[in-house]
mmCIF file of C-alpha atoms in Angstrom:
data_model
loop_
_atom_site.group_PDB
_atom_site.id
_atom_site.type_symbol
_atom_site.label_atom_id
_atom_site.label_comp_id
_atom_site.label_asym_id
_atom_site.label_seq_id
_atom_site.Cartn_x
_atom_site.Cartn_y
_atom_site.Cartn_z
ATOM 1 C CA UNK A 348 77.892 33.468 32.526
ATOM 2 C CA UNK A 349 81.340 33.352 30.961
ATOM 3 C CA UNK A 350 80.971 29.602 30.311
ATOM 4 C CA UNK A 351 77.639 30.228 28.574
ATOM 5 C CA UNK A 352 79.330 32.898 26.440
ATOM 6 C CA UNK A 353 82.029 30.369 25.456
ATOM 7 C CA UNK A 354 79.347 27.905 24.344
ATOM 8 C CA UNK A 355 77.490 30.708 22.509
ATOM 9 C CA UNK A 356 80.709 31.704 20.726
ATOM 10 C CA UNK A 357 81.342 28.139 19.550
ATOM 11 C CA UNK A 358 77.721 27.715 18.388
ATOM 12 C CA UNK A 359 78.021 30.944 16.383
ATOM 13 C CA UNK A 360 81.299 29.715 14.859
ATOM 14 C CA UNK A 361 79.823 26.385 13.763
ATOM 15 C CA UNK A 362 76.544 27.823 12.480
ATOM 16 C CA UNK A 363 78.378 30.657 10.737
ATOM 17 C CA UNK A 364 80.725 28.236 8.985
ATOM 18 C CA UNK A 365 77.735 26.090 7.948
ATOM 19 C CA UNK A 366 75.869 29.060 6.431
ATOM 20 C CA UNK A 367 79.013 30.354 4.712
ATOM 21 C CA UNK A 368 79.704 26.960 3.101
ATOM 22 C CA UNK A 369 76.094 26.544 1.912
ATOM 23 C CA UNK A 370 75.970 30.046 0.446
ATOM 24 C CA UNK A 371 79.411 29.888 -1.188
ATOM 25 C CA UNK A 372 78.835 26.392 -2.581
ATOM 26 C CA UNK A 373 75.559 27.512 -4.183
ATOM 27 C CA UNK A 374 77.313 30.492 -5.794
ATOM 28 C CA UNK A 375 80.021 28.161 -7.100
ATOM 29 C CA UNK A 376 77.409 25.776 -8.557
ATOM 30 C CA UNK A 377 75.664 28.673 -10.298
ATOM 31 C CA UNK A 378 79.042 29.494 -11.873
ATOM 32 C CA UNK A 379 79.286 25.838 -13.062
ATOM 33 C CA UNK A 380 82.210 24.963 -10.759
ATOM 34 C CA UNK A 381 82.417 21.110 -10.423
ATOM 35 C CA UNK A 382 81.128 19.814 -7.082
ATOM 36 C CA UNK A 383 84.346 17.903 -6.374
ATOM 37 C CA UNK A 384 86.323 21.144 -6.575
ATOM 38 C CA UNK A 385 83.764 22.868 -4.325
ATOM 39 C CA UNK A 386 84.323 20.112 -1.779
ATOM 40 C CA UNK A 387 88.099 20.340 -1.985
ATOM 41 C CA UNK A 388 88.204 24.118 -1.637
ATOM 42 C CA UNK A 389 85.147 25.944 -0.250
ATOM 43 C CA UNK A 390 83.951 23.160 2.076
ATOM 44 C CA UNK A 391 87.488 22.316 3.247
ATOM 45 C CA UNK A 392 88.212 25.976 4.007
ATOM 46 C CA UNK A 393 84.737 26.393 5.512
ATOM 47 C CA UNK A 394 85.280 23.701 8.160
ATOM 48 C CA UNK A 395 88.494 25.511 9.135
ATOM 49 C CA UNK A 396 86.764 28.889 9.579
ATOM 50 C CA UNK A 397 86.088 28.440 13.340
ATOM 51 C CA UNK A 398 89.814 27.876 13.965
ATOM 52 C CA UNK A 399 90.636 30.753 11.601
ATOM 53 C CA UNK A 400 88.347 33.185 13.389
ATOM 54 C CA UNK A 401 89.679 32.241 16.830
ATOM 55 C CA UNK A 402 93.364 32.326 15.854
ATOM 56 C CA UNK A 403 93.202 35.582 13.871
ATOM 57 C CA UNK A 404 91.145 37.263 16.600
ATOM 58 C CA UNK A 405 93.511 35.969 19.287
ATOM 59 C CA UNK A 406 96.545 37.235 17.337
ATOM 60 C CA UNK A 407 95.044 40.702 16.913
ATOM 61 C CA UNK A 408 94.123 40.812 20.612
ATOM 62 C CA UNK A 409 97.659 39.846 21.607
ATOM 63 C CA UNK A 410 96.638 36.375 22.877
ATOM 64 C CA UNK A 411 99.367 34.662 20.860
ATOM 65 C CA UNK A 412 99.376 31.519 22.986
ATOM 66 C CA UNK A 413 95.735 30.844 22.058
ATOM 67 C CA UNK A 414 96.435 31.562 18.363
ATOM 68 C CA UNK A 415 99.049 28.801 18.055
ATOM 69 C CA UNK A 416 97.784 26.336 20.689
ATOM 70 C CA UNK A 417 94.293 26.395 19.111
ATOM 71 C CA UNK A 418 95.683 25.140 15.789
ATOM 72 C CA UNK A 419 98.124 22.635 17.280
ATOM 73 C CA UNK A 420 95.428 21.331 19.664
ATOM 74 C CA UNK A 421 92.861 21.074 16.858
ATOM 75 C CA UNK A 422 95.267 19.120 14.644
ATOM 76 C CA UNK A 423 96.145 16.678 17.420
ATOM 77 C CA UNK A 424 92.422 16.247 18.214
ATOM 78 C CA UNK A 425 91.536 15.743 14.529
ATOM 79 C CA UNK A 426 94.238 13.110 14.037
ATOM 80 C CA UNK A 427 93.716 11.068 17.194
ATOM 81 C CA UNK A 428 90.055 11.574 18.188
ATOM 82 C CA UNK A 429 88.220 12.308 14.921
ATOM 83 C CA UNK A 430 89.908 9.481 12.989
ATOM 84 C CA UNK A 431 90.004 7.201 16.045
ATOM 85 C CA UNK A 432 86.295 7.629 16.832
ATOM 86 C CA UNK A 433 85.336 6.954 13.203
ATOM 87 C CA UNK A 434 87.387 3.729 13.226
ATOM 88 C CA UNK A 435 85.716 2.609 16.477
ATOM 89 C CA UNK A 436 82.247 3.190 14.962
ATOM 90 C CA UNK A 437 83.070 1.518 11.625
ATOM 91 C CA UNK A 438 86.545 0.192 10.594
ATOM 92 C CA UNK A 439 87.557 1.427 7.145
ATOM 93 C CA UNK A 440 90.041 0.840 4.330
ATOM 94 C CA UNK A 441 92.818 3.367 3.745
ATOM 95 C CA UNK A 442 92.566 5.610 0.704
ATOM 96 C CA UNK A 443 95.847 5.317 -1.209
ATOM 97 C CA UNK A 444 95.751 8.946 -2.423
ATOM 98 C CA UNK A 445 95.468 10.185 1.164
ATOM 99 C CA UNK A 446 98.214 7.792 2.285
ATOM 100 C CA UNK A 447 100.649 8.708 -0.480
ATOM 101 C CA UNK A 448 99.874 12.439 -0.704
ATOM 102 C CA UNK A 449 97.980 14.051 2.172
ATOM 103 C CA UNK A 450 99.559 12.194 5.108
ATOM 104 C CA UNK A 451 103.029 13.057 3.806
ATOM 105 C CA UNK A 452 102.082 16.721 3.291
ATOM 106 C CA UNK A 453 100.616 16.722 6.825
ATOM 107 C CA UNK A 454 103.990 15.598 8.228
ATOM 108 C CA UNK A 455 105.849 18.157 6.089
ATOM 109 C CA UNK A 456 103.760 21.178 7.174
ATOM 110 C CA UNK A 457 103.931 20.063 10.833
ATOM 111 C CA UNK A 458 107.744 19.926 10.631
ATOM 112 C CA UNK A 459 107.795 23.299 8.869
ATOM 113 C CA UNK A 460 105.664 24.857 11.646
ATOM 114 C CA UNK A 461 107.998 23.444 14.295
ATOM 115 C CA UNK A 462 111.056 24.900 12.534
ATOM 116 C CA UNK A 463 109.399 28.311 12.103
ATOM 117 C CA UNK A 464 108.499 28.680 15.802
ATOM 118 C CA UNK A 465 111.909 27.588 17.125
ATOM 119 C CA UNK A 466 113.056 31.219 17.280
ATOM 120 C CA UNK A 467 109.975 32.129 19.327
ATOM 121 C CA UNK A 468 108.117 33.909 16.521
ATOM 122 C CA UNK A 469 105.989 33.111 13.496
ATOM 123 C CA UNK A 470 106.669 36.140 11.319
ATOM 124 C CA UNK A 471 105.032 37.616 8.213
ATOM 125 C CA UNK A 472 107.530 36.067 5.780
ATOM 126 C CA UNK A 473 106.874 32.599 7.213
ATOM 127 C CA UNK A 474 103.131 33.298 7.030
ATOM 128 C CA UNK A 475 103.479 34.142 3.331
ATOM 129 C CA UNK A 476 105.386 30.862 2.794
ATOM 130 C CA UNK A 477 102.437 28.999 4.338
ATOM 131 C CA UNK A 478 99.947 30.860 2.103
ATOM 132 C CA UNK A 479 101.981 30.055 -1.016
ATOM 133 C CA UNK A 480 101.999 26.435 0.134
ATOM 134 C CA UNK A 481 98.203 26.609 0.500
ATOM 135 C CA UNK A 482 97.791 27.798 -3.100
ATOM 136 C CA UNK A 483 100.060 25.005 -4.375
ATOM 137 C CA UNK A 484 98.188 22.427 -2.268
ATOM 138 C CA UNK A 485 94.772 23.522 -3.604
ATOM 139 C CA UNK A 486 96.030 23.606 -7.215
ATOM 140 C CA UNK A 487 97.369 20.073 -6.752
ATOM 141 C CA UNK A 488 93.997 18.924 -5.360
ATOM 142 C CA UNK A 489 92.121 20.496 -8.271
ATOM 143 C CA UNK A 490 94.471 18.886 -10.812
ATOM 144 C CA UNK A 491 93.999 15.507 -9.126
ATOM 145 C CA UNK A 492 90.215 15.995 -9.009
ATOM 146 C CA UNK A 493 90.047 16.805 -12.704
ATOM 147 C CA UNK A 494 91.967 13.601 -13.522
ATOM 148 C CA UNK A 495 89.472 11.519 -11.565
ATOM 149 C CA UNK A 496 86.377 13.549 -12.365
ATOM 150 C CA UNK A 497 82.983 11.898 -12.245
ATOM 151 C CA UNK A 498 79.770 13.280 -13.716
ATOM 152 C CA UNK A 499 78.363 15.953 -11.423
ATOM 153 C CA UNK A 500 75.018 15.223 -9.817
ATOM 154 C CA UNK A 501 72.292 17.825 -10.194
ATOM 155 C CA UNK A 502 72.138 19.518 -6.804
ATOM 156 C CA UNK A 503 69.526 22.081 -5.808
ATOM 157 C CA UNK A 504 71.043 25.515 -5.277
ATOM 158 C CA UNK A 505 69.902 28.503 -3.252
ATOM 159 C CA UNK A 506 68.509 31.605 -4.935
ATOM 160 C CA UNK A 507 70.838 34.559 -5.502
ATOM 161 C CA UNK A 508 69.440 36.607 -2.604
ATOM 162 C CA UNK A 509 69.572 33.582 -0.257
ATOM 163 C CA UNK A 510 73.217 32.975 -1.206
ATOM 164 C CA UNK A 511 74.056 36.566 -0.310
ATOM 165 C CA UNK A 512 72.129 36.407 2.992
ATOM 166 C CA UNK A 513 73.784 33.092 3.965
ATOM 167 C CA UNK A 514 77.280 34.398 3.195
ATOM 168 C CA UNK A 515 76.788 37.728 5.012
ATOM 169 C CA UNK A 516 75.183 36.149 8.093
ATOM 170 C CA UNK A 517 77.771 33.348 8.057
ATOM 171 C CA UNK A 518 80.714 35.760 8.021
ATOM 172 C CA UNK A 519 79.091 37.921 10.732
ATOM 173 C CA UNK A 520 78.536 34.876 12.979
ATOM 174 C CA UNK A 521 82.117 33.684 12.433
ATOM 175 C CA UNK A 522 83.611 37.076 13.325
ATOM 176 C CA UNK A 523 81.312 37.601 16.319
ATOM 177 C CA UNK A 524 81.701 34.002 17.493
ATOM 178 C CA UNK A 525 85.493 34.210 17.286
ATOM 179 C CA UNK A 526 85.537 37.396 19.335
ATOM 180 C CA UNK A 527 83.238 35.948 22.033
ATOM 181 C CA UNK A 528 85.158 32.645 22.149
ATOM 182 C CA UNK A 529 88.591 34.237 22.593
ATOM 183 C CA UNK A 530 87.361 36.767 25.156
ATOM 184 C CA UNK A 531 85.468 34.202 27.261
ATOM 185 C CA UNK A 532 88.306 31.648 26.987
ATOM 186 C CA UNK A 533 90.756 34.217 28.362
ATOM 187 C CA UNK A 534 88.386 35.005 31.256
ATOM 188 C CA UNK A 535 87.963 31.299 32.083
ATOM 189 C CA UNK A 536 91.731 30.794 31.980
ATOM 190 C CA UNK A 537 92.183 33.665 34.446
ATOM 191 C CA UNK A 538 89.382 32.409 36.732
ATOM 192 C CA UNK A 539 90.723 28.844 36.884
ATOM 193 C CA UNK A 540 94.383 29.825 36.959
ATOM 194 C CA UNK A 541 94.961 28.107 33.615
ATOM 195 C CA UNK A 542 97.422 29.388 31.044
ATOM 196 C CA UNK A 543 96.246 30.638 27.640
ATOM 197 C CA UNK A 544 98.182 27.733 26.118
ATOM 198 C CA UNK A 545 96.250 25.136 28.157
ATOM 199 C CA UNK A 546 92.838 26.685 27.451
ATOM 200 C CA UNK A 547 93.748 26.880 23.737
ATOM 201 C CA UNK A 548 94.897 23.247 23.626
ATOM 202 C CA UNK A 549 91.796 21.932 25.383
ATOM 203 C CA UNK A 550 88.485 23.818 25.456
ATOM 204 C CA UNK A 551 89.032 26.088 22.438
ATOM 205 C CA UNK A 552 90.711 23.543 20.148
ATOM 206 C CA UNK A 553 88.132 20.830 20.882
ATOM 207 C CA UNK A 554 85.270 23.305 20.461
ATOM 208 C CA UNK A 555 86.494 24.569 17.084
ATOM 209 C CA UNK A 556 87.117 20.959 15.922
ATOM 210 C CA UNK A 557 83.496 19.926 16.509
ATOM 211 C CA UNK A 558 82.506 20.428 12.817
ATOM 212 C CA UNK A 559 85.162 17.876 11.760
ATOM 213 C CA UNK A 560 84.114 15.460 14.529
ATOM 214 C CA UNK A 561 80.393 15.709 13.726
ATOM 215 C CA UNK A 562 81.053 15.312 9.975
ATOM 216 C CA UNK A 563 83.208 12.229 10.549
ATOM 217 C CA UNK A 564 80.844 10.575 13.040
ATOM 218 C CA UNK A 565 77.875 11.071 10.675
ATOM 219 C CA UNK A 566 79.941 9.641 7.794
ATOM 220 C CA UNK A 567 80.962 6.650 9.932
ATOM 221 C CA UNK A 568 77.357 5.918 10.923
ATOM 222 C CA UNK A 569 76.475 5.911 7.219
ATOM 223 C CA UNK A 570 79.261 3.396 6.576
ATOM 224 C CA UNK A 571 81.573 5.971 4.988
ATOM 225 C CA UNK A 572 84.244 6.089 7.695
ATOM 226 C CA UNK A 573 86.993 6.434 5.098
ATOM 227 C CA UNK A 574 85.873 10.021 4.575
ATOM 228 C CA UNK A 575 86.978 10.862 8.123
ATOM 229 C CA UNK A 576 90.663 10.384 7.342
ATOM 230 C CA UNK A 577 90.540 12.785 4.384
ATOM 231 C CA UNK A 578 88.363 15.220 6.346
ATOM 232 C CA UNK A 579 90.697 15.242 9.366
ATOM 233 C CA UNK A 580 94.027 15.321 7.529
ATOM 234 C CA UNK A 581 92.795 17.856 4.959
ATOM 235 C CA UNK A 582 91.609 20.078 7.814
ATOM 236 C CA UNK A 583 95.015 19.753 9.531
ATOM 237 C CA UNK A 584 96.850 20.914 6.413
ATOM 238 C CA UNK A 585 94.407 23.818 5.927
ATOM 239 C CA UNK A 586 94.729 24.811 9.593
ATOM 240 C CA UNK A 587 98.489 25.306 9.331
ATOM 241 C CA UNK A 588 98.789 26.662 5.788
ATOM 242 C CA UNK A 589 95.637 28.808 5.713
ATOM 243 C CA UNK A 590 95.001 29.854 9.320
ATOM 244 C CA UNK A 591 98.502 30.275 10.722
ATOM 245 C CA UNK A 592 99.599 31.604 7.332
ATOM 246 C CA UNK A 593 96.879 34.277 7.315
ATOM 247 C CA UNK A 594 97.194 35.017 11.053
ATOM 248 C CA UNK A 595 100.966 35.571 11.002
ATOM 249 C CA UNK A 596 100.801 37.546 7.744
ATOM 250 C CA UNK A 597 98.268 39.933 9.336
ATOM 251 C CA UNK A 598 100.173 40.110 12.633
ATOM 252 C CA UNK A 599 103.373 38.225 13.662
ATOM 253 C CA UNK A 600 102.643 35.607 16.336
ATOM 254 C CA UNK A 601 104.951 35.035 19.319
ATOM 255 C CA UNK A 602 105.502 31.393 20.350
ATOM 256 C CA UNK A 603 106.211 30.185 23.887
ATOM 257 C CA UNK A 604 108.433 27.264 24.871
ATOM 258 C CA UNK A 605 105.268 25.209 25.497
ATOM 259 C CA UNK A 606 104.037 26.015 21.969
ATOM 260 C CA UNK A 607 107.356 24.706 20.607
ATOM 261 C CA UNK A 608 107.064 21.458 22.614
ATOM 262 C CA UNK A 609 103.496 20.960 21.393
ATOM 263 C CA UNK A 610 104.547 21.343 17.741
ATOM 264 C CA UNK A 611 107.001 18.460 18.299
ATOM 265 C CA UNK A 612 104.121 16.427 19.781
ATOM 266 C CA UNK A 613 102.142 17.271 16.621
ATOM 267 C CA UNK A 614 104.991 15.921 14.466
ATOM 268 C CA UNK A 615 104.965 12.723 16.547
ATOM 269 C CA UNK A 616 101.191 12.355 16.117
ATOM 270 C CA UNK A 617 101.496 12.988 12.353
ATOM 271 C CA UNK A 618 104.159 10.274 12.097
ATOM 272 C CA UNK A 619 102.000 7.959 14.233
ATOM 273 C CA UNK A 620 98.951 8.189 11.953
ATOM 274 C CA UNK A 621 101.179 7.696 8.898
ATOM 275 C CA UNK A 622 102.789 4.624 10.498
ATOM 276 C CA UNK A 623 99.384 3.167 11.431
ATOM 277 C CA UNK A 624 98.059 3.815 7.905
ATOM 278 C CA UNK A 625 101.172 2.338 6.306
ATOM 279 C CA UNK A 626 101.162 -0.781 8.503
ATOM 280 C CA UNK A 627 97.844 -2.172 7.284
ATOM 281 C CA UNK A 628 95.117 -1.496 4.747
ATOM 282 C CA UNK A 629 92.394 -1.272 7.391
ATOM 283 C CA UNK A 630 91.900 1.218 10.227
ATOM 284 C CA UNK A 631 90.531 -1.223 12.824
ATOM 285 C CA UNK A 632 88.617 -0.583 16.050
ATOM 286 C CA UNK A 633 91.720 -1.606 18.011
ATOM 287 C CA UNK A 634 93.774 1.063 16.233
ATOM 288 C CA UNK A 635 91.015 3.622 16.795
ATOM 289 C CA UNK A 636 90.875 2.897 20.534
ATOM 290 C CA UNK A 637 94.677 3.107 20.829
ATOM 291 C CA UNK A 638 94.643 6.536 19.118
ATOM 292 C CA UNK A 639 91.977 7.848 21.510
ATOM 293 C CA UNK A 640 94.026 6.543 24.469
ATOM 294 C CA UNK A 641 97.093 8.411 23.166
ATOM 295 C CA UNK A 642 95.000 11.600 23.150
ATOM 296 C CA UNK A 643 93.863 10.972 26.754
ATOM 297 C CA UNK A 644 97.519 10.544 27.799
ATOM 298 C CA UNK A 645 98.407 13.803 26.022
ATOM 299 C CA UNK A 646 95.541 15.606 27.809
ATOM 300 C CA UNK A 647 96.816 14.348 31.181
ATOM 301 C CA UNK A 648 100.340 15.509 30.285
ATOM 302 C CA UNK A 649 99.347 19.095 29.341
ATOM 303 C CA UNK A 650 97.105 19.468 32.410
ATOM 304 C CA UNK A 651 99.812 18.182 34.791
ATOM 305 C CA UNK A 652 102.568 20.351 33.304
#
């Protein structure tokens, strides 16, 4: 039963995020907000809502290990599996903006997270620093989007009442799904003798990263694999700046020694994807397979430890 509840929680998280994005994007279009800015803000934040719900709920419930390991695990999964799988399906050319801007910011925020948790705590002041960084990051994206603006396509929007219903139901599903996911994950961890850190790094982080994986696989099958790199790296940056920023601002988050080690692994993975991107213009199938293998090795390491 508890495993079914975990699946139910994750389904609610994904469906809730989907409804929230659709409703919010329609409101933004009605207010004449350019679609590129909607994509860079509302949609980007929307795909991070499952992780946000889980981490904030876990922090408030005192399950600090899940709060941090969920984000770190999601970022490692996004970088190695989401990008790697997309490259295996369809090799793609590197986007120079992502290479020169987003991949570097991804490394920077990963290092910053590692420094902040070294004292065993992610406090409110550090959370505020992350949130300020989020605002600066979004403003930079909007400025860049305006420079390279293309004519907006006419997209059908939802009616006002539908927008409201989608947003309300979406938020309700996200909150309820986060609560069910954290509670059932803790019960499974206790039943199997697994630590909260391990369950957060594996089941929870993979489950909350499914929207990014599905989006990237669909894009790859349509021959738009390049979108996966921006989707994954953008989500990583949002996860740290938005989710851990908001979570630790609401309630300080304690970090274990394993959390600290995993943040160093995250830095290594961030440097790895940057090195791979820098080495050649194309993300080949061979590179994609090697990234997935690195993730498998990491999974074996965290299970054995």
